JSON list of N, CA and C in Angstrom, two decimals:
[
{"chain": "A", "resi": 1, "resn": "UNK", "atom": "N", "xyz": [-101.11, 207.20, -79.01]},
{"chain": "A", "resi": 1, "resn": "UNK", "atom": "CA", "xyz": [-101.99, 208.03, -78.17]},
{"chain": "A", "resi": 1, "resn": "UNK", "atom": "C", "xyz": [-101.35, 208.17, -76.80]},
{"chain": "A", "resi": 2, "resn": "UNK", "atom": "N", "xyz": [-101.41, 209.36, -76.25]},
{"chain": "A", "resi": 2, "resn": "UNK", "atom": "CA", "xyz": [-100.83, 209.64, -74.95]},
{"chain": "A", "resi": 2, "resn": "UNK", "atom": "C", "xyz": [-101.86, 209.43, -73.87]},
{"chain": "A", "resi": 3, "resn": "UNK", "atom": "N", "xyz": [-101.52, 208.64, -72.87]},
{"chain": "A", "resi": 3, "resn": "UNK", "atom": "CA", "xyz": [-102.44, 208.43, -71.76]},
{"chain": "A", "resi": 3, "resn": "UNK", "atom": "C", "xyz": [-102.43, 209.62, -70.82]},
{"chain": "A", "resi": 4, "resn": "UNK", "atom": "N", "xyz": [-103.57, 209.85, -70.21]},
{"chain": "A", "resi": 4, "resn": "UNK", "atom": "CA", "xyz": [-103.68, 210.96, -69.25]},
{"chain": "A", "resi": 4, "resn": "UNK", "atom": "C", "xyz": [-103.13, 210.49, -67.90]},
{"chain": "A", "resi": 5, "resn": "UNK", "atom": "N", "xyz": [-102.56, 211.46, -67.19]},
{"chain": "A", "resi": 5, "resn": "UNK", "atom": "CA", "xyz": [-102.04, 211.22, -65.84]},
{"chain": "A", "resi": 5, "resn": "UNK", "atom": "C", "xyz": [-102.90, 212.04, -64.89]},
{"chain": "A", "resi": 6, "resn": "UNK", "atom": "N", "xyz": [-103.38, 211.40, -63.84]},
{"chain": "A", "resi": 6, "resn": "UNK", "atom": "CA", "xyz": [-104.22, 212.07, -62.87]},
{"chain": "A", "resi": 6, "resn": "UNK", "atom": "C", "xyz": [-103.38, 212.45, -61.67]},
{"chain": "A", "resi": 7, "resn": "UNK", "atom": "N", "xyz": [-103.46, 213.74, -61.27]},
{"chain": "A", "resi": 7, "resn": "UNK", "atom": "CA", "xyz": [-102.75, 214.24, -60.10]},
{"chain": "A", "resi": 7, "resn": "UNK", "atom": "C", "xyz": [-103.71, 215.04, -59.26]},
{"chain": "A", "resi": 8, "resn": "UNK", "atom": "N", "xyz": [-103.45, 215.06, -57.97]},
{"chain": "A", "resi": 8, "resn": "UNK", "atom": "CA", "xyz": [-104.29, 215.81, -57.04]},
{"chain": "A", "resi": 8, "resn": "UNK", "atom": "C", "xyz": [-103.67, 217.16, -56.73]},
{"chain": "A", "resi": 9, "resn": "UNK", "atom": "N", "xyz": [-104.51, 218.17, -56.60]},
{"chain": "A", "resi": 9, "resn": "UNK", "atom": "CA", "xyz": [-104.12, 219.50, -56.19]},
{"chain": "A", "resi": 9, "resn": "UNK", "atom": "C", "xyz": [-105.10, 219.99, -55.14]},
{"chain": "A", "resi": 10, "resn": "UNK", "atom": "N", "xyz": [-104.70, 220.96, -54.37]},
{"chain": "A", "resi": 10, "resn": "UNK", "atom": "CA", "xyz": [-105.56, 221.53, -53.35]},
{"chain": "A", "resi": 10, "resn": "UNK", "atom": "C", "xyz": [-105.98, 222.93, -53.79]},
{"chain": "A", "resi": 11, "resn": "UNK", "atom": "N", "xyz": [-107.30, 223.12, -53.86]},
{"chain": "A", "resi": 11, "resn": "UNK", "atom": "CA", "xyz": [-107.88, 224.42, -54.25]},
{"chain": "A", "resi": 11, "resn": "UNK", "atom": "C", "xyz": [-108.88, 224.80, -53.19]},
{"chain": "A", "resi": 12, "resn": "UNK", "atom": "N", "xyz": [-108.71, 225.97, -52.60]},
{"chain": "A", "resi": 12, "resn": "UNK", "atom": "CA", "xyz": [-109.62, 226.46, -51.56]},
{"chain": "A", "resi": 12, "resn": "UNK", "atom": "C", "xyz": [-109.81, 225.42, -50.45]},
{"chain": "A", "resi": 13, "resn": "UNK", "atom": "N", "xyz": [-108.72, 224.77, -50.07]},
{"chain": "A", "resi": 13, "resn": "UNK", "atom": "CA", "xyz": [-108.76, 223.81, -48.97]},
{"chain": "A", "resi": 13, "resn": "UNK", "atom": "C", "xyz": [-109.32, 222.44, -49.33]},
{"chain": "A", "resi": 14, "resn": "UNK", "atom": "N", "xyz": [-109.67, 222.22, -50.61]},
{"chain": "A", "resi": 14, "resn": "UNK", "atom": "CA", "xyz": [-110.22, 220.95, -51.03]},
{"chain": "A", "resi": 14, "resn": "UNK", "atom": "C", "xyz": [-109.32, 220.28, -52.04]},
{"chain": "A", "resi": 15, "resn": "UNK", "atom": "N", "xyz": [-109.14, 218.97, -51.90]},
{"chain": "A", "resi": 15, "resn": "UNK", "atom": "CA", "xyz": [-108.37, 218.21, -52.87]},
{"chain": "A", "resi": 15, "resn": "UNK", "atom": "C", "xyz": [-109.23, 217.91, -54.08]},
{"chain": "A", "resi": 16, "resn": "UNK", "atom": "N", "xyz": [-108.64, 218.10, -55.23]},
{"chain": "A", "resi": 16, "resn": "UNK", "atom": "CA", "xyz": [-109.32, 217.76, -56.48]},
{"chain": "A", "resi": 16, "resn": "UNK", "atom": "C", "xyz": [-108.31, 217.11, -57.41]},
{"chain": "A", "resi": 17, "resn": "UNK", "atom": "N", "xyz": [-108.78, 216.30, -58.32]},
{"chain": "A", "resi": 17, "resn": "UNK", "atom": "CA", "xyz": [-107.91, 215.62, -59.26]},
{"chain": "A", "resi": 17, "resn": "UNK", "atom": "C", "xyz": [-108.02, 216.25, -60.64]},
{"chain": "A", "resi": 18, "resn": "UNK", "atom": "N", "xyz": [-106.89, 216.32, -61.33]},
{"chain": "A", "resi": 18, "resn": "UNK", "atom": "CA", "xyz": [-106.86, 216.82, -62.69]},
{"chain": "A", "resi": 18, "resn": "UNK", "atom": "C", "xyz": [-106.18, 215.75, -63.54]},
{"chain": "A", "resi": 19, "resn": "UNK", "atom": "N", "xyz": [-106.79, 215.44, -64.68]},
{"chain": "A", "resi": 19, "resn": "UNK", "atom": "CA", "xyz": [-106.20, 214.50, -65.62]},
{"chain": "A", "resi": 19, "resn": "UNK", "atom": "C", "xyz": [-105.71, 215.28, -66.84]},
{"chain": "A", "resi": 20, "resn": "UNK", "atom": "N", "xyz": [-104.39, 215.16, -67.08]},
{"chain": "A", "resi": 20, "resn": "UNK", "atom": "CA", "xyz": [-103.77, 215.79, -68.23]},
{"chain": "A", "resi": 20, "resn": "UNK", "atom": "C", "xyz": [-102.78, 214.81, -68.86]},
{"chain": "A", "resi": 21, "resn": "UNK", "atom": "N", "xyz": [-102.51, 215.01, -70.13]},
{"chain": "A", "resi": 21, "resn": "UNK", "atom": "CA", "xyz": [-101.49, 214.21, -70.79]},
{"chain": "A", "resi": 21, "resn": "UNK", "atom": "C", "xyz": [-100.12, 214.65, -70.29]},
{"chain": "A", "resi": 22, "resn": "UNK", "atom": "N", "xyz": [-99.15, 213.72, -70.31]},
{"chain": "A", "resi": 22, "resn": "UNK", "atom": "CA", "xyz": [-97.82, 213.98, -69.77]},
{"chain": "A", "resi": 22, "resn": "UNK", "atom": "C", "xyz": [-97.20, 215.29, -70.34]},
{"chain": "A", "resi": 23, "resn": "UNK", "atom": "N", "xyz": [-97.28, 215.56, -71.64]},
{"chain": "A", "resi": 23, "resn": "UNK", "atom": "CA", "xyz": [-96.67, 216.81, -72.14]},
{"chain": "A", "resi": 23, "resn": "UNK", "atom": "C", "xyz": [-97.26, 218.06, -71.48]},
{"chain": "A", "resi": 24, "resn": "UNK", "atom": "N", "xyz": [-98.55, 218.04, -71.17]},
{"chain": "A", "resi": 24, "resn": "UNK", "atom": "CA", "xyz": [-99.13, 219.19, -70.48]},
{"chain": "A", "resi": 24, "resn": "UNK", "atom": "C", "xyz": [-98.63, 219.33, -69.07]},
{"chain": "A", "resi": 25, "resn": "UNK", "atom": "N", "xyz": [-98.49, 218.19, -68.35]},
{"chain": "A", "resi": 25, "resn": "UNK", "atom": "CA", "xyz": [-97.92, 218.24, -67.00]},
{"chain": "A", "resi": 25, "resn": "UNK", "atom": "C", "xyz": [-96.51, 218.79, -67.05]},
{"chain": "A", "resi": 26, "resn": "UNK", "atom": "N", "xyz": [-95.71, 218.29, -68.00]},
{"chain": "A", "resi": 26, "resn": "UNK", "atom": "CA", "xyz": [-94.31, 218.73, -68.11]},
{"chain": "A", "resi": 26, "resn": "UNK", "atom": "C", "xyz": [-94.21, 220.23, -68.36]},
{"chain": "A", "resi": 27, "resn": "UNK", "atom": "N", "xyz": [-95.02, 220.72, -69.31]},
{"chain": "A", "resi": 27, "resn": "UNK", "atom": "CA", "xyz": [-95.00, 222.15, -69.63]},
{"chain": "A", "resi": 27, "resn": "UNK", "atom": "C", "xyz": [-95.58, 222.99, -68.50]},
{"chain": "A", "resi": 28, "resn": "UNK", "atom": "N", "xyz": [-96.57, 222.47, -67.80]},
{"chain": "A", "resi": 28, "resn": "UNK", "atom": "CA", "xyz": [-97.11, 223.19, -66.65]},
{"chain": "A", "resi": 28, "resn": "UNK", "atom": "C", "xyz": [-96.04, 223.35, -65.57]},
{"chain": "A", "resi": 29, "resn": "UNK", "atom": "N", "xyz": [-95.27, 222.32, -65.34]},
{"chain": "A", "resi": 29, "resn": "UNK", "atom": "CA", "xyz": [-94.16, 222.41, -64.38]},
{"chain": "A", "resi": 29, "resn": "UNK", "atom": "C", "xyz": [-93.14, 223.46, -64.82]},
{"chain": "A", "resi": 30, "resn": "UNK", "atom": "N", "xyz": [-92.82, 223.49, -66.11]},
{"chain": "A", "resi": 30, "resn": "UNK", "atom": "CA", "xyz": [-91.88, 224.50, -66.63]},
{"chain": "A", "resi": 30, "resn": "UNK", "atom": "C", "xyz": [-92.41, 225.90, -66.45]},
{"chain": "A", "resi": 31, "resn": "UNK", "atom": "N", "xyz": [-93.68, 226.09, -66.73]},
{"chain": "A", "resi": 31, "resn": "UNK", "atom": "CA", "xyz": [-94.28, 227.42, -66.57]},
{"chain": "A", "resi": 31, "resn": "UNK", "atom": "C", "xyz": [-94.29, 227.84, -65.11]},
{"chain": "A", "resi": 32, "resn": "UNK", "atom": "N", "xyz": [-94.63, 226.92, -64.23]},
{"chain": "A", "resi": 32, "resn": "UNK", "atom": "CA", "xyz": [-94.63, 227.23, -62.77]},
{"chain": "A", "resi": 32, "resn": "UNK", "atom": "C", "xyz": [-93.22, 227.64, -62.35]},
{"chain": "A", "resi": 33, "resn": "UNK", "atom": "N", "xyz": [-92.22, 226.89, -62.79]},
{"chain": "A", "resi": 33, "resn": "UNK", "atom": "CA", "xyz": [-90.83, 227.20, -62.44]},
{"chain": "A", "resi": 33, "resn": "UNK", "atom": "C", "xyz": [-90.45, 228.57, -62.97]},
{"chain": "A", "resi": 34, "resn": "UNK", "atom": "N", "xyz": [-90.79, 228.87, -64.21]},
{"chain": "A", "resi": 34, "resn": "UNK", "atom": "CA", "xyz": [-90.44, 230.16, -64.80]},
{"chain": "A", "resi": 34, "resn": "UNK", "atom": "C", "xyz": [-91.16, 231.31, -64.10]},
{"chain": "A", "resi": 35, "resn": "UNK", "atom": "N", "xyz": [-92.31, 231.04, -63.50]},
{"chain": "A", "resi": 35, "resn": "UNK", "atom": "CA", "xyz": [-93.06, 232.05, -62.78]},
{"chain": "A", "resi": 35, "resn": "UNK", "atom": "C", "xyz": [-92.72, 232.04, -61.28]},
{"chain": "A", "resi": 36, "resn": "UNK", "atom": "N", "xyz": [-91.74, 231.18, -60.93]},
{"chain": "A", "resi": 36, "resn": "UNK", "atom": "CA", "xyz": [-91.28, 231.07, -59.53]},
{"chain": "A", "resi": 36, "resn": "UNK", "atom": "C", "xyz": [-92.41, 230.77, -58.56]},
{"chain": "A", "resi": 37, "resn": "UNK", "atom": "N", "xyz": [-93.23, 229.77, -58.94]},
{"chain": "A", "resi": 37, "resn": "UNK", "atom": "CA", "xyz": [-94.33, 229.35, -58.09]},
{"chain": "A", "resi": 37, "resn": "UNK", "atom": "C", "xyz": [-94.45, 227.83, -58.18]},
{"chain": "A", "resi": 38, "resn": "UNK", "atom": "N", "xyz": [-95.25, 227.25, -57.37]},
{"chain": "A", "resi": 38, "resn": "UNK", "atom": "CA", "xyz": [-95.47, 225.80, -57.40]},
{"chain": "A", "resi": 38, "resn": "UNK", "atom": "C", "xyz": [-96.56, 225.49, -58.43]},
{"chain": "A", "resi": 39, "resn": "UNK", "atom": "N", "xyz": [-96.58, 224.24, -58.89]},
{"chain": "A", "resi": 39, "resn": "UNK", "atom": "CA", "xyz": [-97.64, 223.81, -59.77]},
{"chain": "A", "resi": 39, "resn": "UNK", "atom": "C", "xyz": [-99.00, 223.97, -59.09]},
{"chain": "A", "resi": 40, "resn": "UNK", "atom": "N", "xyz": [-99.05, 223.61, -57.81]},
{"chain": "A", "resi": 40, "resn": "UNK", "atom": "CA", "xyz": [-100.31, 223.72, -57.08]},
{"chain": "A", "resi": 40, "resn": "UNK", "atom": "C", "xyz": [-100.81, 225.17, -57.04]},
{"chain": "A", "resi": 41, "resn": "UNK", "atom": "N", "xyz": [-99.90, 226.12, -56.77]},
{"chain": "A", "resi": 41, "resn": "UNK", "atom": "CA", "xyz": [-100.31, 227.52, -56.73]},
{"chain": "A", "resi": 41, "resn": "UNK", "atom": "C", "xyz": [-100.73, 228.02, -58.11]},
{"chain": "A", "resi": 42, "resn": "UNK", "atom": "N", "xyz": [-100.02, 227.58, -59.15]},
{"chain": "A", "resi": 42, "resn": "UNK", "atom": "CA", "xyz": [-100.37, 227.99, -60.50]},
{"chain": "A", "resi": 42, "resn": "UNK", "atom": "C", "xyz": [-101.76, 227.44, -60.88]},
{"chain": "A", "resi": 43, "resn": "UNK", "atom": "N", "xyz": [-102.05, 226.20, -60.54]},
{"chain": "A", "resi": 43, "resn": "UNK", "atom": "CA", "xyz": [-103.33, 225.63, -60.82]},
{"chain": "A", "resi": 43, "resn": "UNK", "atom": "C", "xyz": [-104.44, 226.38, -60.06]},
{"chain": "A", "resi": 44, "resn": "UNK", "atom": "N", "xyz": [-104.16, 226.78, -58.82]},
{"chain": "A", "resi": 44, "resn": "UNK", "atom": "CA", "xyz": [-105.14, 227.58, -58.06]},
{"chain": "A", "resi": 44, "resn": "UNK", "atom": "C", "xyz": [-105.43, 228.89, -58.78]},
{"chain": "A", "resi": 45, "resn": "UNK", "atom": "N", "xyz": [-104.40, 229.53, -59.30]},
{"chain": "A", "resi": 45, "resn": "UNK", "atom": "CA", "xyz": [-104.58, 230.78, -60.01]},
{"chain": "A", "resi": 45, "resn": "UNK", "atom": "C", "xyz": [-105.37, 230.57, -61.31]},
{"chain": "A", "resi": 46, "resn": "UNK", "atom": "N", "xyz": [-105.04, 229.50, -62.04]},
{"chain": "A", "resi": 46, "resn": "UNK", "atom": "CA", "xyz": [-105.77, 229.18, -63.26]},
{"chain": "A", "resi": 46, "resn": "UNK", "atom": "C", "xyz": [-107.24, 228.96, -62.94]},
{"chain": "A", "resi": 47, "resn": "UNK", "atom": "N", "xyz": [-107.51, 228.24, -61.85]},
{"chain": "A", "resi": 47, "resn": "UNK", "atom": "CA", "xyz": [-108.89, 227.96, -61.44]},
{"chain": "A", "resi": 47, "resn": "UNK", "atom": "C", "xyz": [-109.63, 229.26, -61.12]},
{"chain": "A", "resi": 48, "resn": "UNK", "atom": "N", "xyz": [-108.98, 230.17, -60.40]},
{"chain": "A", "resi": 48, "resn": "UNK", "atom": "CA", "xyz": [-109.62, 231.43, -60.03]},
{"chain": "A", "resi": 48, "resn": "UNK", "atom": "C", "xyz": [-109.92, 232.28, -61.27]},
{"chain": "A", "resi": 49, "resn": "UNK", "atom": "N", "xyz": [-108.99, 232.26, -62.23]},
{"chain": "A", "resi": 49, "resn": "UNK", "atom": "CA", "xyz": [-109.15, 233.09, -63.44]},
{"chain": "A", "resi": 49, "resn": "UNK", "atom": "C", "xyz": [-110.19, 232.56, -64.40]},
{"chain": "A", "resi": 50, "resn": "UNK", "atom": "N", "xyz": [-110.50, 231.27, -64.33]},
{"chain": "A", "resi": 50, "resn": "UNK", "atom": "CA", "xyz": [-111.46, 230.72, -65.29]},
{"chain": "A", "resi": 50, "resn": "UNK", "atom": "C", "xyz": [-112.89, 231.07, -64.89]},
{"chain": "A", "resi": 51, "resn": "UNK", "atom": "N", "xyz": [-113.11, 231.56, -63.68]},
{"chain": "A", "resi": 51, "resn": "UNK", "atom": "CA", "xyz": [-114.42, 232.01, -63.26]},
{"chain": "A", "resi": 51, "resn": "UNK", "atom": "C", "xyz": [-115.52, 230.98, -63.31]},
{"chain": "A", "resi": 52, "resn": "UNK", "atom": "N", "xyz": [-115.16, 229.72, -63.04]},
{"chain": "A", "resi": 52, "resn": "UNK", "atom": "CA", "xyz": [-116.15, 228.65, -63.02]},
{"chain": "A", "resi": 52, "resn": "UNK", "atom": "C", "xyz": [-116.61, 228.19, -64.38]},
{"chain": "A", "resi": 53, "resn": "UNK", "atom": "N", "xyz": [-116.00, 228.70, -65.44]},
{"chain": "A", "resi": 53, "resn": "UNK", "atom": "CA", "xyz": [-116.38, 228.32, -66.81]},
{"chain": "A", "resi": 53, "resn": "UNK", "atom": "C", "xyz": [-115.52, 227.15, -67.28]},
{"chain": "A", "resi": 54, "resn": "UNK", "atom": "N", "xyz": [-116.15, 226.18, -67.91]},
{"chain": "A", "resi": 54, "resn": "UNK", "atom": "CA", "xyz": [-115.42, 225.03, -68.44]},
{"chain": "A", "resi": 54, "resn": "UNK", "atom": "C", "xyz": [-114.85, 224.18, -67.34]},
{"chain": "A", "resi": 55, "resn": "UNK", "atom": "N", "xyz": [-114.09, 223.16, -67.74]},
{"chain": "A", "resi": 55, "resn": "UNK", "atom": "CA", "xyz": [-113.46, 222.29, -66.77]},
{"chain": "A", "resi": 55, "resn": "UNK", "atom": "C", "xyz": [-112.08, 222.81, -66.40]},
{"chain": "A", "resi": 56, "resn": "UNK", "atom": "N", "xyz": [-111.61, 222.43, -65.23]},
{"chain": "A", "resi": 56, "resn": "UNK", "atom": "CA", "xyz": [-110.29, 222.85, -64.78]},
{"chain": "A", "resi": 56, "resn": "UNK", "atom": "C", "xyz": [-109.23, 222.28, -65.72]},
{"chain": "A", "resi": 57, "resn": "UNK", "atom": "N", "xyz": [-109.38, 221.02, -66.12]},
{"chain": "A", "resi": 57, "resn": "UNK", "atom": "CA", "xyz": [-108.39, 220.42, -67.03]},
{"chain": "A", "resi": 57, "resn": "UNK", "atom": "C", "xyz": [-108.29, 221.21, -68.34]},
{"chain": "A", "resi": 58, "resn": "UNK", "atom": "N", "xyz": [-109.43, 221.62, -68.88]},
{"chain": "A", "resi": 58, "resn": "UNK", "atom": "CA", "xyz": [-109.42, 222.42, -70.11]},
{"chain": "A", "resi": 58, "resn": "UNK", "atom": "C", "xyz": [-108.75, 223.77, -69.87]},
{"chain": "A", "resi": 59, "resn": "UNK", "atom": "N", "xyz": [-109.04, 224.38, -68.72]},
{"chain": "A", "resi": 59, "resn": "UNK", "atom": "CA", "xyz": [-108.43, 225.68, -68.41]},
{"chain": "A", "resi": 59, "resn": "UNK", "atom": "C", "xyz": [-106.90, 225.54, -68.30]},
{"chain": "A", "resi": 60, "resn": "UNK", "atom": "N", "xyz": [-106.44, 224.46, -67.70]},
{"chain": "A", "resi": 60, "resn": "UNK", "atom": "CA", "xyz": [-105.00, 224.25, -67.59]},
{"chain": "A", "resi": 60, "resn": "UNK", "atom": "C", "xyz": [-104.38, 224.05, -68.96]},
{"chain": "A", "resi": 61, "resn": "UNK", "atom": "N", "xyz": [-105.01, 223.26, -69.80]},
{"chain": "A", "resi": 61, "resn": "UNK", "atom": "CA", "xyz": [-104.49, 223.05, -71.18]},
{"chain": "A", "resi": 61, "resn": "UNK", "atom": "C", "xyz": [-104.39, 224.37, -71.94]},
{"chain": "A", "resi": 62, "resn": "UNK", "atom": "N", "xyz": [-105.44, 225.19, -71.83]},
{"chain": "A", "resi": 62, "resn": "UNK", "atom": "CA", "xyz": [-105.44, 226.48, -72.52]},
{"chain": "A", "resi": 62, "resn": "UNK", "atom": "C", "xyz": [-104.36, 227.40, -71.95]},
{"chain": "A", "resi": 63, "resn": "UNK", "atom": "N", "xyz": [-104.14, 227.36, -70.65]},
{"chain": "A", "resi": 63, "resn": "UNK", "atom": "CA", "xyz": [-103.11, 228.19, -70.02]},
{"chain": "A", "resi": 63, "resn": "UNK", "atom": "C", "xyz": [-101.73, 227.76, -70.54]},
{"chain": "A", "resi": 64, "resn": "UNK", "atom": "N", "xyz": [-101.50, 226.45, -70.62]},
{"chain": "A", "resi": 64, "resn": "UNK", "atom": "CA", "xyz": [-100.22, 225.94, -71.12]},
{"chain": "A", "resi": 64, "resn": "UNK", "atom": "C", "xyz": [-100.04, 226.38, -72.58]},
{"chain": "A", "resi": 65, "resn": "UNK", "atom": "N", "xyz": [-101.10, 226.24, -73.38]},
{"chain": "A", "resi": 65, "resn": "UNK", "atom": "CA", "xyz": [-101.00, 226.64, -74.79]},
{"chain": "A", "resi": 65, "resn": "UNK", "atom": "C", "xyz": [-100.65, 228.13, -74.90]},
{"chain": "A", "resi": 66, "resn": "UNK", "atom": "N", "xyz": [-101.33, 228.94, -74.13]},
{"chain": "A", "resi": 66, "resn": "UNK", "atom": "CA", "xyz": [-101.04, 230.38, -74.16]},
{"chain": "A", "resi": 66, "resn": "UNK", "atom": "C", "xyz": [-99.63, 230.67, -73.66]},
{"chain": "A", "resi": 67, "resn": "UNK", "atom": "N", "xyz": [-99.20, 229.93, -72.66]},
{"chain": "A", "resi": 67, "resn": "UNK", "atom": "CA", "xyz": [-97.82, 230.11, -72.16]},
{"chain": "A", "resi": 67, "resn": "UNK", "atom": "C", "xyz": [-96.80, 229.79, -73.21]},
{"chain": "A", "resi": 68, "resn": "UNK", "atom": "N", "xyz": [-97.05, 228.75, -73.99]},
{"chain": "A", "resi": 68, "resn": "UNK", "atom": "CA", "xyz": [-96.12, 228.40, -75.08]},
{"chain": "A", "resi": 68, "resn": "UNK", "atom": "C", "xyz": [-96.15, 229.44, -76.19]},
{"chain": "A", "resi": 69, "resn": "UNK", "atom": "N", "xyz": [-97.31, 230.01, -76.42]},
{"chain": "A", "resi": 69, "resn": "UNK", "atom": "CA", "xyz": [-97.41, 231.07, -77.44]},
{"chain": "A", "resi": 69, "resn": "UNK", "atom": "C", "xyz": [-96.64, 232.32, -76.99]},
{"chain": "A", "resi": 70, "resn": "UNK", "atom": "N", "xyz": [-96.72, 232.64, -75.70]},
{"chain": "A", "resi": 70, "resn": "UNK", "atom": "CA", "xyz": [-95.98, 233.79, -75.19]},
{"chain": "A", "resi": 70, "resn": "UNK", "atom": "C", "xyz": [-94.48, 233.57, -75.33]},
{"chain": "A", "resi": 71, "resn": "UNK", "atom": "N", "xyz": [-94.03, 232.34, -75.17]},
{"chain": "A", "resi": 71, "resn": "UNK", "atom": "CA", "xyz": [-92.59, 232.04, -75.27]},
{"chain": "A", "resi": 71, "resn": "UNK", "atom": "C", "xyz": [-92.11, 232.10, -76.70]},
{"chain": "A", "resi": 72, "resn": "UNK", "atom": "N", "xyz": [-93.02, 231.85, -77.64]},
{"chain": "A", "resi": 72, "resn": "UNK", "atom": "CA", "xyz": [-92.65, 231.85, -79.06]},
{"chain": "A", "resi": 72, "resn": "UNK", "atom": "C", "xyz": [-92.26, 233.26, -79.49]},
{"chain": "A", "resi": 73, "resn": "UNK", "atom": "N", "xyz": [-91.33, 233.35, -80.41]},
{"chain": "A", "resi": 73, "resn": "UNK", "atom": "CA", "xyz": [-90.94, 234.68, -80.89]},
{"chain": "A", "resi": 73, "resn": "UNK", "atom": "C", "xyz": [-91.85, 235.19, -81.99]},
{"chain": "A", "resi": 74, "resn": "UNK", "atom": "N", "xyz": [-92.81, 234.38, -82.38]},
{"chain": "A", "resi": 74, "resn": "UNK", "atom": "CA", "xyz": [-93.80, 234.82, -83.38]},
{"chain": "A", "resi": 74, "resn": "UNK", "atom": "C", "xyz": [-93.29, 234.82, -84.80]},
{"chain": "A", "resi": 75, "resn": "UNK", "atom": "N", "xyz": [-92.11, 234.23, -85.04]},
{"chain": "A", "resi": 75, "resn": "UNK", "atom": "CA", "xyz": [-91.53, 234.24, -86.37]},
{"chain": "A", "resi": 75, "resn": "UNK", "atom": "C", "xyz": [-92.26, 233.34, -87.36]},
{"chain": "A", "resi": 76, "resn": "UNK", "atom": "N", "xyz": [-92.99, 232.37, -86.87]},
{"chain": "A", "resi": 76, "resn": "UNK", "atom": "CA", "xyz": [-93.71, 231.45, -87.75]},
{"chain": "A", "resi": 76, "resn": "UNK", "atom": "C", "xyz": [-95.21, 231.74, -87.64]},
{"chain": "A", "resi": 77, "resn": "UNK", "atom": "N", "xyz": [-95.80, 232.13, -88.72]},
{"chain": "A", "resi": 77, "resn": "UNK", "atom": "CA", "xyz": [-97.24, 232.42, -88.75]},
{"chain": "A", "resi": 77, "resn": "UNK", "atom": "C", "xyz": [-97.86, 231.66, -89.91]},
{"chain": "A", "resi": 78, "resn": "UNK", "atom": "N", "xyz": [-99.14, 231.36, -89.76]},
{"chain": "A", "resi": 78, "resn": "UNK", "atom": "CA", "xyz": [-99.85, 230.66, -90.83]},
{"chain": "A", "resi": 78, "resn": "UNK", "atom": "C", "xyz": [-100.90, 231.55, -91.41]}
]
């Protein structure tokens, strides 16, 4: 089982903590780099796009999942 890692980010001038498993943090960093932005700025954008629905951690996980799907060439389908 993978332990969650808690990190702080600043959203709208307030510090908040997000707990994610290491693979999600690693992929979030990769996505931020590929989008030429910081992890903090990417998390702010994810937060704004979720419209207050669900938790921020869940929104980040879903964003990472979708980002990995976009990277996939779609050759494997079930």
